[in-house]
Short mmCIF file of C-alpha atoms in Angstrom, two decimals:
data_model
loop_
_atom_site.label_atom_id
_atom_site.label_comp_id
_atom_site.label_asym_id
_atom_site.label_seq_id
_atom_site.Cartn_x
_atom_site.Cartn_y
_atom_site.Cartn_z
CA UNK E 793 70.03 68.81 89.68
CA UNK E 794 72.53 66.06 90.12
CA UNK E 795 75.90 66.48 91.71
CA UNK E 796 77.98 65.06 88.89
CA UNK E 797 79.27 67.80 86.61
CA UNK E 798 81.53 65.77 84.32
CA UNK E 799 80.52 63.85 81.24
CA UNK E 800 81.34 60.13 81.10
CA UNK E 801 84.10 60.90 78.63
CA UNK E 802 85.63 63.56 80.87
CA UNK E 803 85.53 61.17 83.80
CA UNK E 804 87.17 58.23 82.05
CA UNK E 805 89.68 60.09 79.88
CA UNK E 806 90.53 63.05 82.10
CA UNK E 807 91.90 66.45 81.03
CA UNK E 808 94.45 65.01 78.59
CA UNK E 809 91.87 62.83 76.85
CA UNK E 810 93.96 59.71 77.40
CA UNK E 811 92.55 56.64 79.11
CA UNK E 812 93.92 55.87 82.58
CA UNK E 813 96.84 58.32 82.43
CA UNK E 814 96.92 59.34 86.12
CA UNK E 815 95.09 62.63 85.72
CA UNK E 816 91.52 61.34 85.80
CA UNK E 817 90.79 61.44 89.51
CA UNK E 818 88.82 58.23 89.40
CA UNK E 819 86.56 57.55 92.37
CA UNK E 820 86.44 61.16 93.50
CA UNK E 821 82.65 61.05 93.82
CA UNK E 822 82.94 59.21 97.13
CA UNK E 823 84.42 62.31 98.76
CA UNK E 824 83.12 65.77 99.67
CA UNK E 825 85.52 68.69 99.70
CA UNK E 826 86.08 70.81 102.79
CA UNK E 827 84.91 73.88 100.88
CA UNK E 828 81.52 72.26 100.30
CA UNK E 829 81.39 71.09 103.91
CA UNK E 830 81.97 74.64 105.20
CA UNK E 831 79.43 76.19 102.83
CA UNK E 832 76.81 73.53 103.57
CA UNK E 833 77.30 73.94 107.29
CA UNK E 834 76.92 77.71 107.17
CA UNK E 835 73.77 77.41 105.07
CA UNK E 836 72.10 74.66 107.07
CA UNK E 837 73.22 75.11 110.65
CA UNK E 838 73.69 78.85 111.12
CA UNK E 839 71.41 81.85 110.92
CA UNK E 840 68.12 82.98 112.41
CA UNK E 841 65.97 80.13 113.72
CA UNK E 842 68.92 77.74 113.45
CA UNK E 843 70.90 75.97 116.12
CA UNK E 844 73.77 78.49 115.77
CA UNK E 845 72.54 82.03 115.24
CA UNK E 846 75.84 83.50 114.11
CA UNK E 847 79.30 82.13 113.49
CA UNK E 848 82.42 83.28 111.76
CA UNK E 849 83.42 81.42 108.64
CA UNK E 850 86.98 81.21 109.92
CA UNK E 851 85.69 79.44 113.06
CA UNK E 852 83.82 76.93 110.94
CA UNK E 853 86.87 76.45 108.74
CA UNK E 854 89.04 75.86 111.79
CA UNK E 855 86.72 73.27 113.32
CA UNK E 856 86.15 71.59 109.96
CA UNK E 857 89.88 71.15 109.47
CA UNK E 858 90.36 69.98 113.03
CA UNK E 859 87.53 67.53 112.40
CA UNK E 860 89.24 66.15 109.32
CA UNK E 861 92.42 65.74 111.37
CA UNK E 862 90.64 63.89 114.15
CA UNK E 863 88.70 61.74 111.70
CA UNK E 864 91.92 60.91 109.88
CA UNK E 865 93.40 59.63 113.12
CA UNK E 866 90.63 57.33 114.27
CA UNK E 867 87.80 57.13 111.76
CA UNK E 868 88.82 57.37 108.15
CA UNK E 869 90.64 54.46 106.56
CA UNK E 870 94.36 54.88 106.07
CA UNK E 871 95.07 55.16 102.39
CA UNK E 872 98.60 56.50 102.31
CA UNK E 873 101.57 54.32 101.54
CA UNK E 874 105.10 54.47 100.17
CA UNK E 875 107.23 51.67 98.78
CA UNK E 876 111.03 51.86 98.60
CA UNK E 877 114.00 49.53 98.39
CA UNK E 878 116.11 49.68 101.51
CA UNK E 879 119.69 50.72 100.87
CA UNK E 880 122.86 50.11 102.87
CA UNK E 881 121.97 52.96 105.24
CA UNK E 882 119.00 50.84 106.37
CA UNK E 883 116.91 53.97 106.64
CA UNK E 884 113.51 55.08 105.40
CA UNK E 885 112.91 58.84 105.64
CA UNK E 886 109.46 59.62 107.01
CA UNK E 887 107.05 61.06 104.41
CA UNK E 888 106.46 64.80 104.60
CA UNK E 889 102.83 64.35 105.69
CA UNK E 890 103.56 61.50 108.11
CA UNK E 891 101.74 61.50 111.44
CA UNK E 892 101.98 57.85 112.49
CA UNK E 893 102.48 54.47 110.91
CA UNK E 894 99.86 51.82 110.41
CA UNK E 895 102.27 49.07 109.47
CA UNK E 896 105.56 48.37 107.77
CA UNK E 897 105.88 45.39 105.50
CA UNK E 898 108.44 43.90 103.19
CA UNK E 899 107.38 42.24 100.00
CA UNK E 900 108.45 38.67 99.34
CA UNK E 901 108.96 37.07 95.94
CA UNK E 902 105.26 36.33 95.62
CA UNK E 903 104.18 39.87 96.31
CA UNK E 904 102.92 38.98 99.77
CA UNK E 905 103.41 41.70 102.36
CA UNK E 906 105.14 40.44 105.48
CA UNK E 907 104.80 42.57 108.54
CA UNK E 908 107.92 44.08 110.06
CA UNK E 909 107.60 44.59 113.80
CA UNK E 910 108.99 47.43 115.88
CA UNK E 911 111.70 46.75 118.36
CA UNK E 912 112.17 48.42 121.68
CA UNK E 913 115.61 46.89 122.24
CA UNK E 914 117.58 49.57 120.42
CA UNK E 915 117.48 53.22 119.38
CA UNK E 916 119.60 55.99 117.90
CA UNK E 917 120.64 58.22 120.81
CA UNK E 918 122.38 61.54 120.32
CA UNK E 919 126.12 60.69 120.19
CA UNK E 920 128.34 63.16 122.06
CA UNK E 921 132.00 63.33 121.09
CA UNK E 922 134.68 62.84 123.72
CA UNK E 923 138.42 63.20 123.84
CA UNK E 924 140.90 60.61 125.03
CA UNK E 925 140.19 61.61 128.62
CA UNK E 926 136.47 60.96 128.04
CA UNK E 927 135.74 64.67 128.37
CA UNK E 928 133.20 66.29 126.06
CA UNK E 929 134.37 68.25 123.02
CA UNK E 930 132.98 71.72 122.38
CA UNK E 931 132.87 73.87 119.25
CA UNK E 932 133.80 77.57 118.99
CA UNK E 933 130.37 78.61 120.20
CA UNK E 934 130.66 76.52 123.33
CA UNK E 935 128.21 73.86 122.18
CA UNK E 936 128.88 70.17 122.52
CA UNK E 937 129.99 68.54 119.29
CA UNK E 938 127.86 65.56 118.29
CA UNK E 939 128.61 62.75 115.86
CA UNK E 940 126.42 61.87 112.91
CA UNK E 941 125.52 58.37 113.95
CA UNK E 942 125.40 56.79 117.34
CA UNK E 943 127.47 53.76 118.16
CA UNK E 944 124.24 51.96 119.08
CA UNK E 945 122.91 52.45 115.58
CA UNK E 946 126.17 51.40 113.94
CA UNK E 947 126.39 48.20 115.95
CA UNK E 948 122.74 47.36 115.34
CA UNK E 949 123.24 47.83 111.58
CA UNK E 950 126.26 45.54 111.59
CA UNK E 951 124.78 42.82 113.72
CA UNK E 952 123.27 39.70 112.23
CA UNK E 953 119.87 38.25 113.03
CA UNK E 954 121.13 35.59 115.47
CA UNK E 955 123.00 37.98 117.72
CA UNK E 956 120.03 40.33 117.79
CA UNK E 957 117.82 37.48 118.95
CA UNK E 958 115.29 38.49 116.32
CA UNK E 959 115.31 35.19 114.49
CA UNK E 960 113.17 32.22 115.25
CA UNK E 961 116.24 29.99 114.99
CA UNK E 962 116.30 28.03 118.15
CA UNK E 963 118.98 25.41 118.47
CA UNK E 964 117.40 23.98 121.52
CA UNK E 965 113.99 23.86 119.95
CA UNK E 966 113.90 20.08 119.66
CA UNK E 967 115.27 19.53 123.09
CA UNK E 968 112.87 21.88 124.73
CA UNK E 969 109.82 20.90 122.65
CA UNK E 970 106.71 21.41 124.73
CA UNK E 971 108.55 23.24 127.43
CA UNK E 972 109.49 26.59 125.97
CA UNK E 973 108.20 28.76 128.73
CA UNK E 974 108.97 32.46 128.86
CA UNK E 975 109.70 33.02 125.17
CA UNK E 976 108.86 36.45 123.76
CA UNK E 977 106.52 36.28 120.77
CA UNK E 978 107.56 39.73 119.50
CA UNK E 979 110.99 38.28 118.76
CA UNK E 980 109.78 34.93 117.47
CA UNK E 981 109.66 35.92 113.83
CA UNK E 982 112.12 36.44 111.00
CA UNK E 983 110.59 39.34 109.12
CA UNK E 984 113.03 41.87 110.53
CA UNK E 985 112.52 44.73 112.91
CA UNK E 986 112.54 48.50 112.77
CA UNK E 987 112.66 51.46 115.08
CA UNK E 988 111.76 55.09 114.49
CA UNK E 989 114.20 57.88 115.20
CA UNK E 990 111.80 60.78 115.78
CA UNK E 991 114.61 63.33 116.00
CA UNK E 992 116.08 62.43 112.62
CA UNK E 993 112.67 61.70 111.12
CA UNK E 994 113.71 58.28 109.85
CA UNK E 995 112.83 54.65 110.25
CA UNK E 996 115.81 52.35 110.70
CA UNK E 997 115.85 48.61 110.09
CA UNK E 998 118.03 45.72 111.11
CA UNK E 999 120.67 44.44 108.74
CA UNK E 1000 118.46 41.69 107.34
CA UNK E 1001 116.41 44.30 105.48
CA UNK E 1002 119.10 45.45 103.04
CA UNK E 1003 117.82 45.43 99.45
CA UNK E 1004 114.34 44.44 100.51
CA UNK E 1005 111.30 46.23 99.16
CA UNK E 1006 109.58 47.86 102.10
CA UNK E 1007 106.14 49.42 102.20
CA UNK E 1008 105.14 52.00 104.78
CA UNK E 1009 101.43 52.40 105.37
CA UNK E 1010 100.77 55.50 107.39
CA UNK E 1011 98.28 58.01 108.65
CA UNK E 1012 98.34 61.66 107.70
CA UNK E 1013 96.05 64.37 109.05
CA UNK E 1014 94.21 64.94 105.78
CA UNK E 1015 95.28 68.57 105.53
CA UNK E 1016 98.48 68.25 103.53
CA UNK E 1017 97.08 69.82 100.38
CA UNK E 1018 93.83 71.34 99.15
CA UNK E 1019 93.03 68.24 97.09
CA UNK E 1020 93.53 66.13 100.17
CA UNK E 1021 91.06 68.11 102.27
CA UNK E 1022 88.13 65.85 101.60
CA UNK E 1023 85.99 63.61 103.71
CA UNK E 1024 84.29 60.41 102.68
CA UNK E 1025 80.55 60.83 102.19
CA UNK E 1026 79.97 58.15 104.81
CA UNK E 1027 81.49 60.52 107.36
CA UNK E 1028 80.04 63.80 106.04
CA UNK E 1029 77.20 63.93 108.55
CA UNK E 1030 79.61 63.14 111.37
CA UNK E 1031 81.75 66.11 110.34
CA UNK E 1032 78.75 68.48 110.40
CA UNK E 1033 77.93 67.27 113.89
CA UNK E 1034 81.54 67.64 114.91
CA UNK E 1035 81.63 71.26 113.74
CA UNK E 1036 78.31 72.05 115.44
CA UNK E 1037 79.50 70.55 118.70
CA UNK E 1038 82.86 72.29 118.51
CA UNK E 1039 81.29 75.68 117.83
CA UNK E 1040 78.64 75.37 120.54
CA UNK E 1041 80.90 73.91 123.19
CA UNK E 1042 83.46 76.69 122.80
CA UNK E 1043 80.88 79.47 122.90
CA UNK E 1044 80.01 81.25 126.13
CA UNK E 1045 76.43 81.28 127.43
CA UNK E 1046 75.31 78.30 125.39
CA UNK E 1047 72.71 76.22 127.23
CA UNK E 1048 74.37 73.06 128.48
CA UNK E 1049 71.43 70.90 127.33
CA UNK E 1050 72.12 72.07 123.78
CA UNK E 1051 75.81 71.26 124.03
CA UNK E 1052 75.13 67.80 125.41
CA UNK E 1053 72.47 67.14 122.79
CA UNK E 1054 74.87 67.97 119.97
CA UNK E 1055 77.57 65.96 121.70
CA UNK E 1056 75.34 62.88 121.69
CA UNK E 1057 74.43 63.48 118.07
CA UNK E 1058 78.11 63.74 117.19
CA UNK E 1059 78.93 60.50 118.99
CA UNK E 1060 76.08 58.70 117.20
CA UNK E 1061 77.07 60.11 113.81
CA UNK E 1062 80.72 59.15 114.36
CA UNK E 1063 79.70 55.65 115.36
CA UNK E 1064 77.58 55.35 112.23
CA UNK E 1065 80.42 56.61 110.09
CA UNK E 1066 82.83 54.15 111.66
CA UNK E 1067 80.49 51.24 111.00
CA UNK E 1068 79.92 52.35 107.43
CA UNK E 1069 83.62 52.84 106.80
CA UNK E 1070 84.44 49.46 108.32
CA UNK E 1071 83.34 48.14 104.97
CA UNK E 1072 81.51 45.13 106.33
CA UNK E 1073 80.04 43.04 103.54
CA UNK E 1074 77.83 40.14 104.47
CA UNK E 1075 79.17 37.78 101.80
CA UNK E 1076 82.75 38.43 102.89
CA UNK E 1077 81.90 37.79 106.52
CA UNK E 1078 80.12 34.59 105.56
CA UNK E 1079 83.18 33.44 103.65
CA UNK E 1080 85.46 34.14 106.62
CA UNK E 1081 83.11 32.48 109.05
CA UNK E 1082 83.03 29.29 107.00
CA UNK E 1083 86.54 28.80 108.30
CA UNK E 1084 85.19 28.11 111.77
CA UNK E 1085 83.89 24.69 110.84
CA UNK E 1086 87.33 23.40 109.88
CA UNK E 1087 88.99 20.89 112.14
CA UNK E 1088 91.85 22.50 114.02
CA UNK E 1089 94.97 20.39 113.57
CA UNK E 1090 98.12 20.51 115.63
CA UNK I 724 57.44 102.21 94.97
CA UNK I 725 58.35 105.61 96.26
CA UNK I 726 56.18 107.89 98.39
CA UNK I 727 55.23 111.14 96.68
CA UNK I 728 56.69 114.08 98.54
CA UNK I 729 53.84 116.27 97.35
CA UNK I 730 51.18 113.89 98.63
CA UNK I 731 52.82 113.89 102.06
CA UNK I 732 53.22 117.67 102.09
CA UNK I 733 49.59 118.25 101.17
CA UNK I 734 48.38 115.90 103.89
CA UNK I 735 50.64 117.55 106.45
CA UNK I 736 49.37 120.98 105.46
CA UNK I 737 45.75 119.85 105.54
CA UNK I 738 46.00 118.41 109.04
CA UNK I 739 48.25 121.15 110.34
CA UNK I 740 46.04 123.99 109.14
CA UNK I 741 42.89 122.48 110.61
CA UNK I 742 41.49 124.95 113.12
CA UNK I 743 44.06 127.49 111.88
CA UNK I 744 46.87 125.94 113.94
CA UNK I 745 49.66 127.19 111.75
CA UNK I 746 51.67 126.64 108.62
CA UNK I 747 54.92 124.90 107.70
CA UNK I 748 57.06 126.40 104.98
CA UNK I 749 58.54 124.21 102.22
CA UNK I 750 62.01 124.70 103.71
CA UNK I 751 60.83 123.56 107.12
CA UNK I 752 58.92 120.68 105.57
CA UNK I 753 62.03 119.53 103.70
CA UNK I 754 64.00 119.46 106.93
CA UNK I 755 61.31 117.52 108.76
CA UNK I 756 60.77 115.17 105.84
CA UNK I 757 64.41 114.11 105.82
CA UNK I 758 64.43 113.80 109.59
CA UNK I 759 61.35 111.55 109.48
CA UNK I 760 62.76 109.48 106.63
CA UNK I 761 66.05 108.89 108.47
CA UNK I 762 64.18 108.02 111.64
CA UNK I 763 62.02 105.40 109.93
CA UNK I 764 64.90 104.04 107.88
CA UNK I 765 67.23 103.53 110.83
CA UNK I 766 64.47 101.86 112.80
CA UNK I 767 64.23 99.05 110.19
CA UNK I 768 67.53 97.56 111.31
CA UNK I 769 66.56 97.43 114.97
CA UNK I 770 63.14 96.04 114.09
CA UNK I 771 64.74 93.24 112.08
CA UNK I 772 66.80 92.34 115.10
CA UNK I 773 63.70 92.39 117.30
CA UNK I 774 61.50 90.37 114.96
CA UNK I 775 64.31 87.92 114.32
CA UNK I 776 63.88 86.75 117.90
CA UNK I 777 60.21 85.82 117.57
CA UNK I 778 58.79 83.02 115.47
CA UNK I 779 57.58 84.29 112.12
CA UNK I 780 54.60 83.07 110.14
CA UNK I 781 54.22 81.75 106.64
CA UNK I 782 51.26 83.92 105.72
CA UNK I 783 52.10 85.51 102.42
CA UNK I 784 51.88 89.20 103.32
CA UNK I 785 52.09 89.27 107.11
CA UNK I 786 55.46 87.97 108.18
CA UNK I 787 57.18 90.91 109.80
CA UNK I 788 60.68 89.95 108.73
CA UNK I 789 59.57 89.58 105.15
CA UNK I 790 57.83 92.96 105.28
CA UNK I 791 60.89 94.64 106.73
CA UNK I 792 63.21 93.01 104.24
CA UNK I 793 60.94 94.19 101.46
CA UNK I 794 61.28 97.75 102.77
CA UNK I 795 65.07 97.49 103.02
CA UNK I 796 65.54 95.75 99.68
CA UNK I 797 64.67 99.03 97.97
CA UNK I 798 67.97 100.43 99.24
CA UNK I 799 70.18 97.43 98.52
CA UNK I 800 72.85 98.07 95.99
CA UNK I 801 75.84 96.31 94.44
CA UNK I 802 78.90 98.19 93.23
CA UNK I 803 82.56 97.75 92.51
CA UNK I 804 84.75 99.73 94.88
CA UNK I 805 87.45 102.08 93.72
CA UNK I 806 91.05 101.80 94.81
CA UNK I 807 93.13 104.39 96.60
CA UNK I 808 96.53 103.47 97.97
CA UNK I 809 96.26 100.31 100.01
CA UNK I 810 92.49 100.48 100.36
CA UNK I 811 89.32 99.75 98.49
CA UNK I 812 87.09 102.81 98.76
CA UNK I 813 83.38 102.10 99.15
CA UNK I 814 80.80 104.06 97.12
CA UNK I 815 79.87 107.52 98.43
CA UNK I 816 76.20 106.61 98.97
CA UNK I 817 77.03 103.75 101.32
CA UNK I 818 74.91 103.64 104.48
CA UNK I 819 75.64 100.14 105.81
CA UNK I 820 78.10 97.65 104.36
CA UNK I 821 76.53 94.24 103.86
CA UNK I 822 78.78 91.71 102.14
CA UNK I 823 82.14 92.04 100.51
CA UNK I 824 82.18 89.57 97.65
CA UNK I 825 85.35 88.25 96.06
CA UNK I 826 85.12 86.72 92.59
CA UNK I 827 87.48 83.79 92.86
CA UNK I 828 88.57 82.44 89.50
CA UNK I 829 89.93 78.92 89.37
CA UNK I 830 91.02 76.69 86.55
CA UNK I 831 90.24 72.99 86.80
CA UNK I 832 92.39 70.19 85.49
CA UNK I 833 90.52 70.36 82.17
CA UNK I 834 91.77 73.93 81.72
CA UNK I 835 88.28 75.32 82.18
CA UNK I 836 88.15 78.53 84.16
CA UNK I 837 85.25 79.23 86.44
CA UNK I 838 84.49 82.15 88.69
CA UNK I 839 82.80 81.66 91.98
CA UNK I 840 81.60 84.50 94.18
CA UNK I 841 82.64 84.02 97.79
CA UNK I 842 81.80 86.25 100.69
CA UNK I 843 84.72 87.78 102.55
CA UNK I 844 84.36 87.66 106.29
CA UNK I 845 84.56 90.86 108.31
CA UNK I 846 87.19 90.70 111.03
CA UNK I 847 88.77 93.24 113.31
CA UNK I 848 92.28 94.45 112.61
CA UNK I 849 93.66 92.81 115.76
CA UNK I 850 91.98 89.50 114.88
CA UNK I 851 93.69 89.51 111.53
CA UNK I 852 97.09 89.10 113.16
CA UNK I 853 96.01 85.85 114.81
CA UNK I 854 93.87 84.55 111.97
CA UNK I 855 96.70 85.10 109.52
CA UNK I 856 99.23 83.46 111.81
CA UNK I 857 97.34 80.17 112.19
CA UNK I 858 97.63 77.69 109.32
CA UNK I 859 94.08 76.44 109.92
CA UNK I 860 92.42 79.85 109.83
CA UNK I 861 94.70 81.69 107.41
CA UNK I 862 92.62 83.45 104.73
CA UNK I 863 92.49 81.84 101.33
CA UNK I 864 90.89 82.76 98.04
CA UNK I 865 88.07 80.37 98.86
CA UNK I 866 87.48 82.02 102.23
CA UNK I 867 88.79 85.59 102.17
CA UNK I 868 88.55 88.08 105.02
CA UNK I 869 88.40 91.84 105.10
CA UNK I 870 89.34 94.54 107.55
CA UNK I 871 87.54 97.85 107.44
CA UNK I 872 88.46 101.22 108.91
CA UNK I 873 87.98 104.89 108.15
CA UNK I 874 90.47 104.73 105.27
CA UNK I 875 88.62 101.94 103.47
CA UNK I 876 88.69 98.19 103.15
CA UNK I 877 91.55 95.71 102.82
CA UNK I 878 90.76 92.21 101.58
CA UNK I 879 92.98 89.15 102.06
CA UNK I 880 92.84 85.85 100.23
CA UNK I 881 95.89 83.73 99.46
CA UNK I 882 97.57 87.14 99.42
CA UNK I 883 96.15 90.64 99.66
CA UNK I 884 93.54 91.22 96.98
CA UNK I 885 93.97 94.46 95.06
CA UNK I 886 92.06 93.93 91.80
CA UNK I 887 88.90 96.08 91.91
CA UNK I 888 87.25 94.07 89.14
CA UNK I 889 87.39 91.02 91.40
CA UNK I 890 85.57 92.71 94.26
CA UNK I 891 81.94 93.63 94.67
CA UNK I 892 80.29 95.39 97.57
CA UNK I 893 76.74 94.61 98.55
CA UNK I 894 75.48 97.45 100.68
CA UNK I 895 72.54 99.53 101.82
CA UNK I 896 72.62 102.95 100.28
CA UNK I 897 71.59 106.15 101.97
CA UNK I 898 68.05 107.27 101.19
CA UNK I 899 68.07 110.16 98.73
CA UNK I 900 67.57 113.61 100.24
CA UNK I 901 63.88 114.45 100.03
CA UNK I 902 62.94 117.78 98.59
CA UNK I 903 59.61 119.45 97.94
CA UNK I 904 60.46 122.04 95.33
CA UNK I 905 58.25 124.73 93.91
CA UNK I 906 57.93 127.63 91.51
CA UNK I 907 56.24 130.88 92.38
CA UNK I 908 53.17 131.41 90.20
CA UNK I 909 51.04 134.50 90.93
CA UNK I 910 52.54 134.69 94.43
CA UNK I 911 51.66 131.08 95.14
CA UNK I 912 54.21 128.25 95.67
CA UNK I 913 53.33 125.71 92.99
CA UNK I 914 54.74 122.18 93.27
CA UNK I 915 57.52 121.49 90.76
CA UNK I 916 57.68 117.74 90.30
CA UNK I 917 60.70 117.88 88.01
CA UNK I 918 62.89 119.56 90.64
CA UNK I 919 61.49 117.63 93.61
CA UNK I 920 62.77 114.39 95.10
CA UNK I 921 60.29 111.84 96.46
CA UNK I 922 60.73 109.72 99.54
CA UNK I 923 62.49 106.49 98.59
CA UNK I 924 60.80 104.59 101.38
CA UNK I 925 58.25 101.87 100.72
CA UNK I 926 54.72 103.06 99.84
CA UNK I 927 53.46 101.57 103.07
CA UNK I 928 55.34 104.22 105.00
CA UNK I 929 53.29 107.17 103.77
CA UNK I 930 51.02 107.33 106.82
CA UNK I 931 53.95 106.96 109.18
CA UNK I 932 55.80 109.77 107.41
CA UNK I 933 52.83 112.11 107.73
CA UNK I 934 52.50 111.31 111.42
CA UNK I 935 56.18 111.84 112.14
CA UNK I 936 56.37 115.10 110.22
CA UNK I 937 53.29 116.37 112.02
CA UNK I 938 54.91 115.53 115.35
CA UNK I 939 57.84 117.71 114.42
CA UNK I 940 55.49 120.43 113.15
CA UNK I 941 53.72 120.34 116.52
CA UNK I 942 57.01 121.22 118.17
CA UNK I 943 57.62 123.94 115.58
CA UNK I 944 54.35 125.73 116.10
CA UNK I 945 54.44 125.08 119.86
CA UNK I 946 51.19 123.16 119.75
CA UNK I 947 51.74 120.44 122.31
CA UNK I 948 48.31 118.92 121.69
CA UNK I 949 49.22 118.22 118.06
CA UNK I 950 52.47 116.63 119.14
CA UNK I 951 50.65 114.49 121.71
CA UNK I 952 47.98 113.31 119.28
CA UNK I 953 50.52 112.38 116.67
CA UNK I 954 52.78 110.71 119.17
CA UNK I 955 49.84 108.68 120.45
CA UNK I 956 49.00 107.71 116.89
CA UNK I 957 52.56 106.59 116.33
CA UNK I 958 52.64 104.55 119.55
CA UNK I 959 49.40 102.81 118.58
CA UNK I 960 50.89 101.88 115.23
CA UNK I 961 54.04 100.54 116.84
CA UNK I 962 52.02 98.60 119.39
CA UNK I 963 49.88 97.10 116.66
CA UNK I 964 52.90 96.14 114.55
CA UNK I 965 54.89 94.63 117.38
CA UNK I 966 52.18 93.01 119.45
#
């Protein structure tokens, strides 16, 4: 019996019977749900005469979810993104399922995404309030009173590109042509910069980003919602091996040869999954490699 | 599939009375019969554990695990529990609880409802505190857990499950109490099949039942030689089965 349980019409029109109306769940066949992963694992890997004689379902569920988290971090392709227009506050609140960013871009008039780079030259420290004698101010509970925004942040927001040394404008460029030693490439661009305030859970930009459309591409841990708890079929085998290794390696009195065998199998399966998910297509590589025969001009 | 209580009683009497050793009354036989049945029945579970550790074989009628499962399957039962207070109450004939099944009903985006039976996992009461506290192991309707104690069973999915129609217990029931009943006809005890209860054990256990009851009869009539012969017979059978 096949795995597809929808008719063609159900697939293309979805529950509301309307073509391409955001409820169809197109492309879902490439994923396997965590529920199926857990059931399949218990059936195939546990029981008498199997590699794991007995295991609790909650243990399998735990390791399966941890596996999805780990795979989301370094194996599965990042698919999450958000696009907003940056307002005068120059902030971008981190998404609720944010774990780390892949890249931040702003979109130019042609729809091309231009990468915004992080800066390490500024931050948003916790601003303590002081009186005219520079002594700290305390509230009724004896806690230090803090301000909403730090002076560092305010000044950075007000500053222009030139003073921040983030622009590639270089008045001495012509004079120093061929002799520009010691320049810092991270600042030699004019796409703007950002920094992340982990305490406030926001990304802040420099003043050049006002009114620009910014896209955040980020990594989540794949466990945000039940629908999200899926793994690509290319990585399904790797997840089974991950669960098997995790269960065996945390169990007392398991022969070490068995643990190391499963560990090797897991590493091989993860490597395979990574290669598969790298999406290498021979025609695309050939097209890129044709570039190598071009004459490099200065 | 049952073993006739009368057939066993007649065989016991025939062997026991050989050389005028003695006699076992129906009341005594009924006691011994139930003792022997319980003894054999309980042994199944330990034998399954033992044979689970050795490689089986694919011969159709000779794989020990298959044979044992066939003997136990006779007692497998499925029932809905009743509800009392906070607990699900298992059926009164429960001997060993197998699986607690929760019928999880979901509705897909097409509005179609489907019910899937999922097994609840048995956990200890102290484990529940930790399992429930961790977001990765917290019970859900797709992987419920249950805690069992002398008051009954509590099942947890997304929240505590209380609907008895959504729960099913798969269990091993107690073997029925064996009874050889009779009516007195001309001073003779005549077997009354309508009032008697047969052994529920598999037919293959008839010989073993006779041997075990005779062992007990040997003790009753203080004939140690009978006990020894029967015990030897039993040991030979066990040795043959488990070799």
